[in-house]
PDB file of C-alpha atoms and ligand atoms in Angstrom:
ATOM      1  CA  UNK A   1    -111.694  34.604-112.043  1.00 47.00           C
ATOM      2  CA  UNK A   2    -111.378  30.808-111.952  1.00 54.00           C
ATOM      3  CA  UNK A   3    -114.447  30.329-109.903  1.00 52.00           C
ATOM      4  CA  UNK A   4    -116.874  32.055-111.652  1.00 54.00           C
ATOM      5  CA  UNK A   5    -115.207  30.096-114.878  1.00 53.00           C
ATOM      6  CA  UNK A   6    -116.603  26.837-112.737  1.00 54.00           C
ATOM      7  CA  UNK A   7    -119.811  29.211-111.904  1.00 51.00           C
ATOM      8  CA  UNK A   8    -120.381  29.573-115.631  1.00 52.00           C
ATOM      9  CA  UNK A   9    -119.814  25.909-116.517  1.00 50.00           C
ATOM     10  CA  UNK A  10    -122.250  24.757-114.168  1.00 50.00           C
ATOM     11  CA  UNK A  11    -124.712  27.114-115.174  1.00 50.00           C
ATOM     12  CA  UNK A  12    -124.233  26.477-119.042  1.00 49.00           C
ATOM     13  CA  UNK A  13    -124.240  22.329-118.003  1.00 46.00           C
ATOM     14  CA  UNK A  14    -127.683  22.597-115.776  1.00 49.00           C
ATOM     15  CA  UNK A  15    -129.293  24.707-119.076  1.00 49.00           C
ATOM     16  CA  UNK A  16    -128.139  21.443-121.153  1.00 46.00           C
ATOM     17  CA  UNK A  17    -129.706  18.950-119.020  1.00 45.00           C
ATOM     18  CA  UNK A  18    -132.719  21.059-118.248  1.00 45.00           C
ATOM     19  CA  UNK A  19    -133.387  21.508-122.155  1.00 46.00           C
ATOM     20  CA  UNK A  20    -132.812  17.785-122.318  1.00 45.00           C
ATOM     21  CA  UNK A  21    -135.325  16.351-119.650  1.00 45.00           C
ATOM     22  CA  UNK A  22    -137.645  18.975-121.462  1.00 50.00           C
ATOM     23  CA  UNK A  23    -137.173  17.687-124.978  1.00 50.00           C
ATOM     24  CA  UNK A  24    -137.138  13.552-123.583  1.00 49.00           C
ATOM     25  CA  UNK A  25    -140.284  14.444-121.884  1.00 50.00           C
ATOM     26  CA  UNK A  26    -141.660  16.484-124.972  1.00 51.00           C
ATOM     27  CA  UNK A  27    -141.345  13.439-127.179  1.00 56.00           C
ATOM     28  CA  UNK A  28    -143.107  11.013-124.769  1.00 62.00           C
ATOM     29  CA  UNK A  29    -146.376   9.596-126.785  1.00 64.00           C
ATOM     30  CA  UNK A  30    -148.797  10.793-123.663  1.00 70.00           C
ATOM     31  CA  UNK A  31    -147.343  14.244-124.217  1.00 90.00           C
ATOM     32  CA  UNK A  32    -147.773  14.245-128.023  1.00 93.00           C
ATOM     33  CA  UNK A  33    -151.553  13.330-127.757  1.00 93.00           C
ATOM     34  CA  UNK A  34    -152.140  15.595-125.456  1.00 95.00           C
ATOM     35  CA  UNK A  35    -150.684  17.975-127.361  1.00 96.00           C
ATOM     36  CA  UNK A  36    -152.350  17.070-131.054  1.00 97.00           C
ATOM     37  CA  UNK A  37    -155.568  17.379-128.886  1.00 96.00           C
ATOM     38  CA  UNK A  38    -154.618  20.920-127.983  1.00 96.00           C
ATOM     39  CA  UNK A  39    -154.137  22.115-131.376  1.00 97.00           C
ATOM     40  CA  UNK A  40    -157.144  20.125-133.081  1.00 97.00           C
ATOM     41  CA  UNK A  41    -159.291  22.117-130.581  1.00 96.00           C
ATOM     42  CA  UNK A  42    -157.205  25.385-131.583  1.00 96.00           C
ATOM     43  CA  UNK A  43    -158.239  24.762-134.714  1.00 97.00           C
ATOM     44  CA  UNK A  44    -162.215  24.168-134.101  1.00 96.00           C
ATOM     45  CA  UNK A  45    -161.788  27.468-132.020  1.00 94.00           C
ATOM     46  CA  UNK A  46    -160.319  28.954-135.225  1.00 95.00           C
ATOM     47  CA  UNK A  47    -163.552  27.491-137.535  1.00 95.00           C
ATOM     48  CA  UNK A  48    -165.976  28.596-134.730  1.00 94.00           C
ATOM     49  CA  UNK A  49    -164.742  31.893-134.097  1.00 91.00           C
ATOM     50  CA  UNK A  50    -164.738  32.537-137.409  1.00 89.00           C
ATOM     51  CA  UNK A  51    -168.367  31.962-138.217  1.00 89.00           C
ATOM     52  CA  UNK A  52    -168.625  34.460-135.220  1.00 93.00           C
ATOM     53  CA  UNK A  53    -165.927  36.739-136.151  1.00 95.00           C
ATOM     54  CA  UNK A  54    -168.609  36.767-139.306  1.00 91.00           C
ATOM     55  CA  UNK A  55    -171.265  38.402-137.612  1.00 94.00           C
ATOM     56  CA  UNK A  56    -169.378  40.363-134.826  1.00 97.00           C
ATOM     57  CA  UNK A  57    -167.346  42.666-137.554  1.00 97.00           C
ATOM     58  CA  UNK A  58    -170.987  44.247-138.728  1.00 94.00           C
ATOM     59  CA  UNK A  59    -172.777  44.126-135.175  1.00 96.00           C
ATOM     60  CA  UNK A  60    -170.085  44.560-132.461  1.00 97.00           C
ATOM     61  CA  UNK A  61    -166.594  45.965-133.798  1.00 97.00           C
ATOM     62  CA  UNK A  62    -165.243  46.665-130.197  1.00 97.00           C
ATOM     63  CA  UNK A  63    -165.962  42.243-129.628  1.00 97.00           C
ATOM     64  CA  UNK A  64    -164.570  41.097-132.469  1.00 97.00           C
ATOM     65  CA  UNK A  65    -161.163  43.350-132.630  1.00 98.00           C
ATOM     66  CA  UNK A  66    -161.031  41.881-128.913  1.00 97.00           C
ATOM     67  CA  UNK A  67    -161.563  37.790-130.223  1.00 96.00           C
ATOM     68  CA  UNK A  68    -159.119  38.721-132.885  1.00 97.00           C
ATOM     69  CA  UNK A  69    -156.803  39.887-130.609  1.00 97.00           C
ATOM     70  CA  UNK A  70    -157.129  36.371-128.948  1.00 95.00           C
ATOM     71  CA  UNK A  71    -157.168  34.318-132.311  1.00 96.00           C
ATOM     72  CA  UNK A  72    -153.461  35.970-133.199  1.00 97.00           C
ATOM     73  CA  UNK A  73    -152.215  34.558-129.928  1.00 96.00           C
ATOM     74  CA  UNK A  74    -153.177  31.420-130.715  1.00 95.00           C
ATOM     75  CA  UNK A  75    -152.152  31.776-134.038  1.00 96.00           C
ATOM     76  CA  UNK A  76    -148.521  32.499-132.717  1.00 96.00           C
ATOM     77  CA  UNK A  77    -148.856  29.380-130.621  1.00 95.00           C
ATOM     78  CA  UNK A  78    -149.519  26.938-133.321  1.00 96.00           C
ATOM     79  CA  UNK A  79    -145.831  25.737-134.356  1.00 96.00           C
ATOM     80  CA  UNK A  80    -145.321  25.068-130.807  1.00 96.00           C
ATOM     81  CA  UNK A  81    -147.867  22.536-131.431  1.00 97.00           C
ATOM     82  CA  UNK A  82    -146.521  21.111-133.988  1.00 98.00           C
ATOM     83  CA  UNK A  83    -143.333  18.986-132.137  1.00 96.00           C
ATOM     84  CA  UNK A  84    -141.354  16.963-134.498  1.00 95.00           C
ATOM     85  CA  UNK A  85    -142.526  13.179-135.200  1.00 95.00           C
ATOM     86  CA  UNK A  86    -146.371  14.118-134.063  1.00 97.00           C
ATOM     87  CA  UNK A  87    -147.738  13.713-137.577  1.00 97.00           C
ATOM     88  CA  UNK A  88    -149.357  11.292-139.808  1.00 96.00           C
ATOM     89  CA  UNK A  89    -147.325   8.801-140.076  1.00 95.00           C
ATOM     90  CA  UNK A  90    -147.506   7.569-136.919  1.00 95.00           C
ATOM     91  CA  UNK A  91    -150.108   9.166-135.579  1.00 95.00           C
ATOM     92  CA  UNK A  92    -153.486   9.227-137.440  1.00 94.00           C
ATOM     93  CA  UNK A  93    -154.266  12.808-137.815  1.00 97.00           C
ATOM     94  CA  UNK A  94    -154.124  15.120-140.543  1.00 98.00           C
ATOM     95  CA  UNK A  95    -150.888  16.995-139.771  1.00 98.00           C
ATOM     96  CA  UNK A  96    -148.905  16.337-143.202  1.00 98.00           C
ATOM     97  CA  UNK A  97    -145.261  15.233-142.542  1.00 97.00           C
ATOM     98  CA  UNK A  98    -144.097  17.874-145.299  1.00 98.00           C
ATOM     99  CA  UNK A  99    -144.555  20.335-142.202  1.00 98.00           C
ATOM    100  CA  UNK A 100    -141.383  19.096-140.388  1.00 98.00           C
ATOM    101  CA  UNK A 101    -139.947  18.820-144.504  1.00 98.00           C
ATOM    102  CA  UNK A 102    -140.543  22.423-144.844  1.00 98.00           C
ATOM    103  CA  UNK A 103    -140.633  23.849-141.591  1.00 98.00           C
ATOM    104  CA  UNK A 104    -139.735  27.553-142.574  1.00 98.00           C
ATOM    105  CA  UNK A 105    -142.626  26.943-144.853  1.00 98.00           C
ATOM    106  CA  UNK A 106    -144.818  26.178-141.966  1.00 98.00           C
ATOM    107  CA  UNK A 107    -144.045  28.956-139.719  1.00 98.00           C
ATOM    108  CA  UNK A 108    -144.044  31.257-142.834  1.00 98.00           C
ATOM    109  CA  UNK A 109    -147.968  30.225-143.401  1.00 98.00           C
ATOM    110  CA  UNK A 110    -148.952  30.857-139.584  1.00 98.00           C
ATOM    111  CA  UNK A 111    -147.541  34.555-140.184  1.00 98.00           C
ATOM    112  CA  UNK A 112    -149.566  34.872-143.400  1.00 98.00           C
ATOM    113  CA  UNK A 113    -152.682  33.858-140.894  1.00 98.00           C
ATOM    114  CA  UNK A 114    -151.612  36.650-138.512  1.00 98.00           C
ATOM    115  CA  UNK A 115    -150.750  39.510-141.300  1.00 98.00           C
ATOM    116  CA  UNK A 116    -154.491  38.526-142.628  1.00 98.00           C
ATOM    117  CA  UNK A 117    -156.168  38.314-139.455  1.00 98.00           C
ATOM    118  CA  UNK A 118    -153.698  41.706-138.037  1.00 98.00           C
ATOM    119  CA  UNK A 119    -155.470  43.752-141.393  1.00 98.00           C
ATOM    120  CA  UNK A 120    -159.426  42.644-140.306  1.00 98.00           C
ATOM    121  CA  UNK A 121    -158.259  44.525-136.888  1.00 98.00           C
ATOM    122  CA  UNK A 122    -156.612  47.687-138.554  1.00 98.00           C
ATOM    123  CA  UNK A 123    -159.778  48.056-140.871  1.00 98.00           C
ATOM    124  CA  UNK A 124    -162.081  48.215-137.919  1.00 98.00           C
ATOM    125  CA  UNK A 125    -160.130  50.544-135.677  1.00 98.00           C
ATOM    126  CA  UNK A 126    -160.182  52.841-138.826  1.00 98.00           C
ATOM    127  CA  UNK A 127    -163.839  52.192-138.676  1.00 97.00           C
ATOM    128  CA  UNK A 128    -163.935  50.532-141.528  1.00 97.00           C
ATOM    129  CA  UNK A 129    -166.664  47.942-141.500  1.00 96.00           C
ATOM    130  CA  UNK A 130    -167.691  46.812-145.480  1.00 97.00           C
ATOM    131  CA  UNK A 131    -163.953  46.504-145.987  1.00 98.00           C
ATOM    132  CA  UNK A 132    -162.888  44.248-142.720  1.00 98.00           C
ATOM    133  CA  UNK A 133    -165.887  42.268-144.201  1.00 96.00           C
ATOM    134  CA  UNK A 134    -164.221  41.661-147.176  1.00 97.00           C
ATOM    135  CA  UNK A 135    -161.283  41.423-145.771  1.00 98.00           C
ATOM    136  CA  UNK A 136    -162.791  38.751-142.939  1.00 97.00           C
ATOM    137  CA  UNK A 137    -163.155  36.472-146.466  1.00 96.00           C
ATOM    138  CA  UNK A 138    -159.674  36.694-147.585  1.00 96.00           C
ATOM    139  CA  UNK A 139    -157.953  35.847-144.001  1.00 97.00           C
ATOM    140  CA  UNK A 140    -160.243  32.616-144.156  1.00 95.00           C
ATOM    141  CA  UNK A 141    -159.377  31.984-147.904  1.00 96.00           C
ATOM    142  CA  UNK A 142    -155.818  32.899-147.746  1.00 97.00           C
ATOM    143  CA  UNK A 143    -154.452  33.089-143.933  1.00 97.00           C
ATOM    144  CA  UNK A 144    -156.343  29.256-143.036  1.00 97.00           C
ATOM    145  CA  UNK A 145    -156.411  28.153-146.743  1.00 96.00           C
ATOM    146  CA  UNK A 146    -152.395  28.494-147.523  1.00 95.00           C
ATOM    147  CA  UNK A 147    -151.510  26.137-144.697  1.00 98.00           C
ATOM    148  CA  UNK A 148    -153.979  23.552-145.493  1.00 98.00           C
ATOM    149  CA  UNK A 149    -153.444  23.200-148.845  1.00 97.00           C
ATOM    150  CA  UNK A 150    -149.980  22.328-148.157  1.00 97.00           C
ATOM    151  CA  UNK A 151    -149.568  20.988-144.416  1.00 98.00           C
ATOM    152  CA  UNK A 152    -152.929  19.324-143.656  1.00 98.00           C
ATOM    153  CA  UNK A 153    -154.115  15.814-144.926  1.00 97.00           C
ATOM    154  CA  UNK A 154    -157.217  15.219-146.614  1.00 93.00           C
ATOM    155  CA  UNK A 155    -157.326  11.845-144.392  1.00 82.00           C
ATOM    156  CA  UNK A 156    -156.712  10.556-141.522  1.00 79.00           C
TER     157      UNK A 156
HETATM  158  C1  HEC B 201    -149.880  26.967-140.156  1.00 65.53           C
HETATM  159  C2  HEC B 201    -150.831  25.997-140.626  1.00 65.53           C
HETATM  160  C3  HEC B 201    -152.309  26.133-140.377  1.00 65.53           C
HETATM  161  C4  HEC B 201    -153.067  27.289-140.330  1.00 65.53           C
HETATM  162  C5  HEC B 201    -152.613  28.729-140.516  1.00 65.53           C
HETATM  163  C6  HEC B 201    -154.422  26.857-140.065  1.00 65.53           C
HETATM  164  N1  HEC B 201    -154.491  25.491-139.966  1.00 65.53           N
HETATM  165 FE1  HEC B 201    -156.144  24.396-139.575  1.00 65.53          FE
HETATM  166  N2  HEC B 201    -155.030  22.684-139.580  1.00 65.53           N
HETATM  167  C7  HEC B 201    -153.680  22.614-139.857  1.00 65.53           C
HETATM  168  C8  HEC B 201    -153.220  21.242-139.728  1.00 65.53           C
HETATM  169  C9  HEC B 201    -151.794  20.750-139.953  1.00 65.53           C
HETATM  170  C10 HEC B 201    -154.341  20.481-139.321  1.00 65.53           C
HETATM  171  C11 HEC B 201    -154.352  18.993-138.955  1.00 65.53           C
HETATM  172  C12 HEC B 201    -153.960  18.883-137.464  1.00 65.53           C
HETATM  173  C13 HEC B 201    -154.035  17.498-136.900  1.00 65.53           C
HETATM  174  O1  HEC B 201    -154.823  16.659-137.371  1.00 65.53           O
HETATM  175  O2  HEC B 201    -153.334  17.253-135.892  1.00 65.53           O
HETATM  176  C14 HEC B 201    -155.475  21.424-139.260  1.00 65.53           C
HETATM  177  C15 HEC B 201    -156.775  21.071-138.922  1.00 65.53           C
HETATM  178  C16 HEC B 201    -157.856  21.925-138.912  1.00 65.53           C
HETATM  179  C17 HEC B 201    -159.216  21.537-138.577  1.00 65.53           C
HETATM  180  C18 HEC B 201    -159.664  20.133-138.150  1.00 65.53           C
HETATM  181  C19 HEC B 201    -159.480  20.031-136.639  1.00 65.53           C
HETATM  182  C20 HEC B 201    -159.912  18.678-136.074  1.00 65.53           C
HETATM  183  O3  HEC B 201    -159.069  17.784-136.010  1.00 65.53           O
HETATM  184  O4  HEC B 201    -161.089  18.542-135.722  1.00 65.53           O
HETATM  185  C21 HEC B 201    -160.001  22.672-138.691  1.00 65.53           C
HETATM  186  C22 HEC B 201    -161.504  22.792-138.435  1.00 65.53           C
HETATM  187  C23 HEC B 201    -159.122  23.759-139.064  1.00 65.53           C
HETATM  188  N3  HEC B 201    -157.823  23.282-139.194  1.00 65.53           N
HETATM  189  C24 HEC B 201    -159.539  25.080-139.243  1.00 65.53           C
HETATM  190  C25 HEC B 201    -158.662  26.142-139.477  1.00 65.53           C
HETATM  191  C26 HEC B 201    -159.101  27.535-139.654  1.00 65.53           C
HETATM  192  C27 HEC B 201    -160.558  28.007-139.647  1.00 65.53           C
HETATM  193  C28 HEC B 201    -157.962  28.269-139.841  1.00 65.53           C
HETATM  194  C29 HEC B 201    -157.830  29.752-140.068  1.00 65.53           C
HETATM  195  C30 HEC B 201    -158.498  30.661-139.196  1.00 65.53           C
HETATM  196  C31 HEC B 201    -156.826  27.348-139.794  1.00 65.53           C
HETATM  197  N4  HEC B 201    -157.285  26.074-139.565  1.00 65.53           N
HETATM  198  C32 HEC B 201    -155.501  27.740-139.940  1.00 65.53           C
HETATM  199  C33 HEC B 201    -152.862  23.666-140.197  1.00 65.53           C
HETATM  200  C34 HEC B 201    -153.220  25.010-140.176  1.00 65.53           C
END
């Protein structure tokens, strides 16, 4: 029994210092840009597969349920991106520091982004195409619109 006590510490000790060179590497500033650079270009993916989704919904269902299916992983992805202390102040991007104030906030708005986008793809598998349309304008108005208003600077 004793060993396996040891066998347990050891374990539980390596996790901690694992999770520790992690999070000491996570917060290194070559990291961080890298990693504000990742989700700026998430979100230019977002704004140009949008204009895309635009068209696909009418012209190609069967394409755009597929690039959905790819924007909702990112989507999930996003408060990853998001580490602690990689805003504005001290970096000059847009990311609003009330996103590390509010942080249940924050992930709450990326799931309103995948609830909206998650209705555009059960609309078109029930072949619905005028109302996945419509419903293409409320997951840009609401889903990407409820995050910025609160989370994302106006300037730099
Ligand atoms: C959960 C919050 C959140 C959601 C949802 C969200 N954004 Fe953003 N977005 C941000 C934040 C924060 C920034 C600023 C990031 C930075 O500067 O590091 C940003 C920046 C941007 C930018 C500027 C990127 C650049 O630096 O060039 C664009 C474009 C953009 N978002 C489009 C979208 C679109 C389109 C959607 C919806 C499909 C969306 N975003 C959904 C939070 C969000």
């Amino acid at each position: 029994m004793h060993i396996f006590k040891k066998i347990g510490t050891f374990v539980g000790t390596a996790a901690i210092i694992c999770t520790y060179a992690l999070s000491t590497h996570a917060t290194s500033p070559r990291l961080i840009d890298d990693i504000i650079k990742e989700r700026q270009q998430i979100m230019k993916n977002f704004a140009s597969a949008g204009r895309q989704l635009n068209e696909l919904i009418s012209s190609d269902p069967a394409s755009a349920i597929a690039n959905l299916e790819n924007l909702i992983i990112s989507a999930k992805n996003l408060p990853s991106l998001f580490p602690e202390g990689s805003g504005n102040p001290p970096f000059s991007n847009a990311a609003s520091p009330e996103i590390w104030k509010n942080w249940n906030d924050f992930n709450a708005a990326t799931d309103v982004l995948i609830t909206e986008m998650n209705k555009i793809v059960s609309l078109l598998k029930a072949g619905d195409t005028q109302s996945a349309q419509q419903q293409f304008g409320n997951m840009m108005r609401v889903g990407c619109g409820t995050c910025h208003s609160k989370f994302r600077l106006s300037k730099r």
